[in-house]
Tab-separated table of C-alpha atoms in Angstrom:
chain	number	residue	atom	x	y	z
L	1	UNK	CA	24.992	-55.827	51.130
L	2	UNK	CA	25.625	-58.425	48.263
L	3	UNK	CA	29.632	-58.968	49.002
L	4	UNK	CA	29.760	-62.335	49.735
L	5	UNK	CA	26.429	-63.908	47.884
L	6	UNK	CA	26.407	-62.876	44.103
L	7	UNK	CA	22.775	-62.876	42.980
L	8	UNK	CA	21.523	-63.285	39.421
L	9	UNK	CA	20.357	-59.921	38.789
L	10	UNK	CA	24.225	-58.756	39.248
L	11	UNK	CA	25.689	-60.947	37.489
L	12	UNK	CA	23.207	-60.385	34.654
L	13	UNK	CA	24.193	-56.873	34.789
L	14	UNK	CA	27.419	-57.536	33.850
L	15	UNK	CA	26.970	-59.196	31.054
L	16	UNK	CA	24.678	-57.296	30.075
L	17	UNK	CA	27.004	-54.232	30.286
L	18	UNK	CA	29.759	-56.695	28.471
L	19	UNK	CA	26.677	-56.715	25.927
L	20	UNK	CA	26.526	-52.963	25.452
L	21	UNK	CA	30.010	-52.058	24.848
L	22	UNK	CA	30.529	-54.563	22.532
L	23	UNK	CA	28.019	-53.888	20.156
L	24	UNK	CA	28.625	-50.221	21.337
L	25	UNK	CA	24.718	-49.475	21.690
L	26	UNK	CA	21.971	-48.192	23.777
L	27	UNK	CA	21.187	-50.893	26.714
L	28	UNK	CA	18.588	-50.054	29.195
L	29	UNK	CA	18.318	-52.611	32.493
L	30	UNK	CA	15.541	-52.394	34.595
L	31	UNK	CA	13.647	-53.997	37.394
L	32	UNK	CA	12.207	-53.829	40.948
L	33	UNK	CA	13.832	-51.844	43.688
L	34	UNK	CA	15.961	-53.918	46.436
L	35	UNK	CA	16.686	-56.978	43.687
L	36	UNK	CA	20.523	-55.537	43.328
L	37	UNK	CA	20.689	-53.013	40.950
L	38	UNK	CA	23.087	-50.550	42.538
L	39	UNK	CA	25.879	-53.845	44.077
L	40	UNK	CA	25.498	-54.667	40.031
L	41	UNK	CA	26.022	-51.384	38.992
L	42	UNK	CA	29.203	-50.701	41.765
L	43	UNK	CA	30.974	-53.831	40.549
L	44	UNK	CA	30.596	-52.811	36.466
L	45	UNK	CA	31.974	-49.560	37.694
L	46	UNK	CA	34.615	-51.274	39.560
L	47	UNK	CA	35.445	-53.305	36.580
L	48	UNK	CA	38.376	-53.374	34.171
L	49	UNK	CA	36.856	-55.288	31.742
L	50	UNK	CA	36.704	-52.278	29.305
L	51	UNK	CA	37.026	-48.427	29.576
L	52	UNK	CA	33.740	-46.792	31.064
L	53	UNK	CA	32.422	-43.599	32.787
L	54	UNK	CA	29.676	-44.931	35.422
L	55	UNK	CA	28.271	-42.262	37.817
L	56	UNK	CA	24.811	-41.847	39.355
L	57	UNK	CA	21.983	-40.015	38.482
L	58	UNK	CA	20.681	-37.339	40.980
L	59	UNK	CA	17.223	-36.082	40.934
L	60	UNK	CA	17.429	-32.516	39.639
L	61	UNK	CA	20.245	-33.699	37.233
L	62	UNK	CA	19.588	-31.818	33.692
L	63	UNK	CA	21.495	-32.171	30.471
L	64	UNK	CA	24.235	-29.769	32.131
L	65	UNK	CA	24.296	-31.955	34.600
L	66	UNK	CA	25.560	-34.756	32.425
L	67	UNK	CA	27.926	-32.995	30.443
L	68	UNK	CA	29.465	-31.769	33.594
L	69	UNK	CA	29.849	-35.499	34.682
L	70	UNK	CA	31.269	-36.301	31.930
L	71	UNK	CA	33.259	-33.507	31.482
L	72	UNK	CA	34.821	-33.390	34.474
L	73	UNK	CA	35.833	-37.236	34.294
L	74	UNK	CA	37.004	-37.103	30.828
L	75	UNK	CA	39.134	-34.141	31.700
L	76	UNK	CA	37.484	-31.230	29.348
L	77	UNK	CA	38.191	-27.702	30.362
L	78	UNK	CA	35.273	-25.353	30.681
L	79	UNK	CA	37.306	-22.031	30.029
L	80	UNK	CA	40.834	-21.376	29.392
L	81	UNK	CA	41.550	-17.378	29.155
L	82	UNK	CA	39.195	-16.227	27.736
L	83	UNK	CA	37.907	-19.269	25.940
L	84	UNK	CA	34.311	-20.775	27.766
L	85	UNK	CA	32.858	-23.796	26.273
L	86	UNK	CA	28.737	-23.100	26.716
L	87	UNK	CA	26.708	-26.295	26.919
L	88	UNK	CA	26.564	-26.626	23.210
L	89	UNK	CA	30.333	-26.183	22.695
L	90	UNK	CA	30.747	-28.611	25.218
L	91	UNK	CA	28.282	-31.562	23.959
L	92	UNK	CA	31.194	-31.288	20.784
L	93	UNK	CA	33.757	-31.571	22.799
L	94	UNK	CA	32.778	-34.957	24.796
L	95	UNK	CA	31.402	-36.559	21.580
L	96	UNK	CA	34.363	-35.779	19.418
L	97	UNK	CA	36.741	-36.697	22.863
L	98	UNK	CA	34.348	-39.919	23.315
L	99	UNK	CA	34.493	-40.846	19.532
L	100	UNK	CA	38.240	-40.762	19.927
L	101	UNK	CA	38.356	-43.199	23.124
L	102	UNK	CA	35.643	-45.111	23.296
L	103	UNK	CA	34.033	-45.866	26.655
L	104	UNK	CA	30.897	-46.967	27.811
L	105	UNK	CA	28.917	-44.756	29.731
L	106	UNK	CA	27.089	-46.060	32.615
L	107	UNK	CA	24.276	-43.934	34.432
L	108	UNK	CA	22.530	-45.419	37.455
L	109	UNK	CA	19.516	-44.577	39.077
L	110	UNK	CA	18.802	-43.355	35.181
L	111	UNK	CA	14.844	-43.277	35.365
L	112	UNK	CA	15.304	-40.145	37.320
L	113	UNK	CA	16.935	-38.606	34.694
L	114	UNK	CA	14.909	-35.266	33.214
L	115	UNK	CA	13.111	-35.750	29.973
L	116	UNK	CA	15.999	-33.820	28.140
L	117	UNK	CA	18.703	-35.707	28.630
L	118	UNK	CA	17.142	-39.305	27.244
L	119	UNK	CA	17.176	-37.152	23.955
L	120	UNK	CA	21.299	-36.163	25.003
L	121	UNK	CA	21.922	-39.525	25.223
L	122	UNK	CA	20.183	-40.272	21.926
L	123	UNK	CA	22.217	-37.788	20.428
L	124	UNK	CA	25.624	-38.692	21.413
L	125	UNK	CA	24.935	-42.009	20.167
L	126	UNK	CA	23.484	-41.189	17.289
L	127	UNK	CA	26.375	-38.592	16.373
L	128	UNK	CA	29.066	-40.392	18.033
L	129	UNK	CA	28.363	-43.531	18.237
L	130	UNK	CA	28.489	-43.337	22.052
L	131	UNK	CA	27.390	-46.530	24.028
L	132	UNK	CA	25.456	-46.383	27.054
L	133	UNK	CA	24.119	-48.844	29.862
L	134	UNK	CA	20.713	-47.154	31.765
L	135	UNK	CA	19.736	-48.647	35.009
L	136	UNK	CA	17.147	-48.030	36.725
L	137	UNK	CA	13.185	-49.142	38.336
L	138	UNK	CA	10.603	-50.572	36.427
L	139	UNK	CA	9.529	-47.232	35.441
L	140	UNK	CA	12.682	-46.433	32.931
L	141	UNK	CA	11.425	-48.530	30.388
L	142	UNK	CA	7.932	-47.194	30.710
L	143	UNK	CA	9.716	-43.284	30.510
L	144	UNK	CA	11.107	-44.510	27.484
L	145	UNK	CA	8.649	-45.884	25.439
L	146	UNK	CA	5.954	-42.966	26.560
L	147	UNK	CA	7.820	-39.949	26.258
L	148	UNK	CA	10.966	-40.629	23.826
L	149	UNK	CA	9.688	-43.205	20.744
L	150	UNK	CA	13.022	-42.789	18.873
L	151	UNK	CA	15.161	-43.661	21.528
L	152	UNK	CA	13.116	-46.241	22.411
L	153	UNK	CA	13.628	-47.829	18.853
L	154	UNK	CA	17.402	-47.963	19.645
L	155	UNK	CA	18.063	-49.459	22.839
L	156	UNK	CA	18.729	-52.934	23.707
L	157	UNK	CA	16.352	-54.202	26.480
L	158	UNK	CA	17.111	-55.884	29.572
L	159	UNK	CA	13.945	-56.623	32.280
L	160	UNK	CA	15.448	-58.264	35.614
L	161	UNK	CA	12.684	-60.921	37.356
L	162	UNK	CA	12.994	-60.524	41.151
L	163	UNK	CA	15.680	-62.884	43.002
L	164	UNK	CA	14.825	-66.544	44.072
L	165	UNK	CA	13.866	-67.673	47.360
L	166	UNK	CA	16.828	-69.649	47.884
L	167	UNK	CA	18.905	-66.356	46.635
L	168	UNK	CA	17.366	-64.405	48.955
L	169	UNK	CA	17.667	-67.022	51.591
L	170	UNK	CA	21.518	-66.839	51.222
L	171	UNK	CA	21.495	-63.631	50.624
L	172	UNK	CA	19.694	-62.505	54.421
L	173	UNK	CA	22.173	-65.356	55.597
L	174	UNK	CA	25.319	-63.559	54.264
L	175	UNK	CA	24.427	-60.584	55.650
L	176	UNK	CA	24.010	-62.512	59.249
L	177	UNK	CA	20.631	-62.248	59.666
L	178	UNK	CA	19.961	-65.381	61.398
L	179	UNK	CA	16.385	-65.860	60.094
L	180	UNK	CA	13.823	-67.926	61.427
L	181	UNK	CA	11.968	-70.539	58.920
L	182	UNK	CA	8.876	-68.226	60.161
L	183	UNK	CA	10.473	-64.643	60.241
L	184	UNK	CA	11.636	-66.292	56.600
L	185	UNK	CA	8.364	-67.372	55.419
L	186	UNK	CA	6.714	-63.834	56.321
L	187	UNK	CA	9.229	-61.746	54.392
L	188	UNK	CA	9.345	-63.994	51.488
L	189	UNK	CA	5.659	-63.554	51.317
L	190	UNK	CA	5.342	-59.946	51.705
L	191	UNK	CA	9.062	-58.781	50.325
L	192	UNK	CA	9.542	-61.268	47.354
L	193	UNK	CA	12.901	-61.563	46.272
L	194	UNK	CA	13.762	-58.221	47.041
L	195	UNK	CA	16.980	-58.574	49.283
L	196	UNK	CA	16.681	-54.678	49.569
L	197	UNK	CA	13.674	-54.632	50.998
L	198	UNK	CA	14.553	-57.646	52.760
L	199	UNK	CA	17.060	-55.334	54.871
L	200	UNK	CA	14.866	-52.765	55.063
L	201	UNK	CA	12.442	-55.007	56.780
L	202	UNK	CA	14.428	-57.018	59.156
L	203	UNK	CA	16.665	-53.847	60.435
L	204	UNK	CA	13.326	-51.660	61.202
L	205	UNK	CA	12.107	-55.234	62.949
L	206	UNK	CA	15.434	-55.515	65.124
L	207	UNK	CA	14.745	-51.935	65.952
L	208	UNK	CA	11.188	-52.122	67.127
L	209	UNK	CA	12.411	-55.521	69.130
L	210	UNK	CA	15.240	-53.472	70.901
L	211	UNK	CA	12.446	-50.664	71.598
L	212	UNK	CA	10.884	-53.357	73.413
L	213	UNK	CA	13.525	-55.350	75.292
L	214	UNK	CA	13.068	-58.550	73.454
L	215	UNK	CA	14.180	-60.378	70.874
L	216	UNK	CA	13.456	-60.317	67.198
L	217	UNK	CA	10.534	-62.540	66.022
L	218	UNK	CA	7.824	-62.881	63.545
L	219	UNK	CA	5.614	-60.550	65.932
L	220	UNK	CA	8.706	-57.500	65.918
L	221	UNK	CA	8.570	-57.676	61.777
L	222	UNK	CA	4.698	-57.976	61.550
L	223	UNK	CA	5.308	-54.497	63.745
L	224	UNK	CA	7.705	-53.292	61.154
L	225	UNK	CA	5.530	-53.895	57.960
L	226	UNK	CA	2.934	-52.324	59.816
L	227	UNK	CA	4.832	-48.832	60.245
């Protein structure tokens, strides 16, 4: 979406991922959905800046979840003859492998983590000085501080304001658009700098406009705010 028009919350996620694996701590970047998160989080991933493991989070991901991730990217065997690493053999064996070659580890997505594995993370730093960058909605710091106080001691803190108007202004006009100063004016007012929701908006509008053989106007995304 954000190829050609490099807002601030993405490039603020760089360096604040720059941040993290310097100082080889706990960073946590949050902030509203739609504002860039994920383009931010695809170009640290995409980065060579330093070494890093950067993966998604999935809803029903657990702490074997995680050490799967990073077990298969690090290149950890689960069992070899009759050897099996069980979860807690296997937390050893990425911290020592991760204390050995330091990378950071990136999770998007990370407020839909489960409760466990905040205290995983914790614990890999803690034990081996693992770094990690957390990204997620406005509700990760909130998960944080409420359910997990010693992590939330830890953690460097990063809380992205929504884009600016004349961001998001480029942004709808990279992505061809071709905005009124009306259609403009309505989803600034009821989108914010969101360039997510933005999309979201404007395609459903096109959509309901093509539904009724005419063109897109203010009236086709009034329709689309409505549904």
């Amino acid at each position: 979406m954000m190829e050609t028009v490099l807002t601030k919350p993405v490039k603020h996620l760089e360096k604040f991922a720059q941040l993290a694996w310097r100082d080889k701590r706990i960073a946590v970047f949050s902030g509203r959905e739609g504002i860039g998160k994920t383009r931010g989080f695809e170009r640290v991933a995409a980065s060579n800046a330093f070494p890093k493991i950067a993966f998604r989070s999935r809803p029903t991901i657990s702490n074997s979840g995680v050490l799967e991730e990073l077990r298969t990217r690090l290149g950890i065997e689960r069992s070899s003859g009759s050897k099996y690493l069980n979860n807690d053999k296997l937390y050893i064996e990425v911290g020592r492998w991760l204390a050995n070659h330091p990378a950071l580890i990136v999770i998007d997505e990370a407020d839909g983590l489960h409760q466990s594995c905040f205290e995983l993370v914790r614990a890999l730093h803690d034990e081996y000085g693992v770094p990690f960058l957390l990204i997620g909605n406005e509700q990760l710091e909130v998960k944080i501080d409420r359910e997990h106080p010693r992590l939330a001691r830890r953690i460097y803190r990063y809380k992205e304001s929504d884009v600016s108007r004349e961001q998001t202004r480029a942004v709808a006009d990279a992505m061809d658009f071709r905005l009124s100063d009306e259609e403009f004016d309505l989803l600034w007012k009821y989108c914010g700098g969101s360039p997510g929701w933005l999309e979201i908006v404007v395609r459903q509008a096109d959509f309901i406009a093509a539904a009724n053989g005419t063109r897109r106007g203010p009236e086709a995304i009034l329709g689309a705010f409505a549904e």
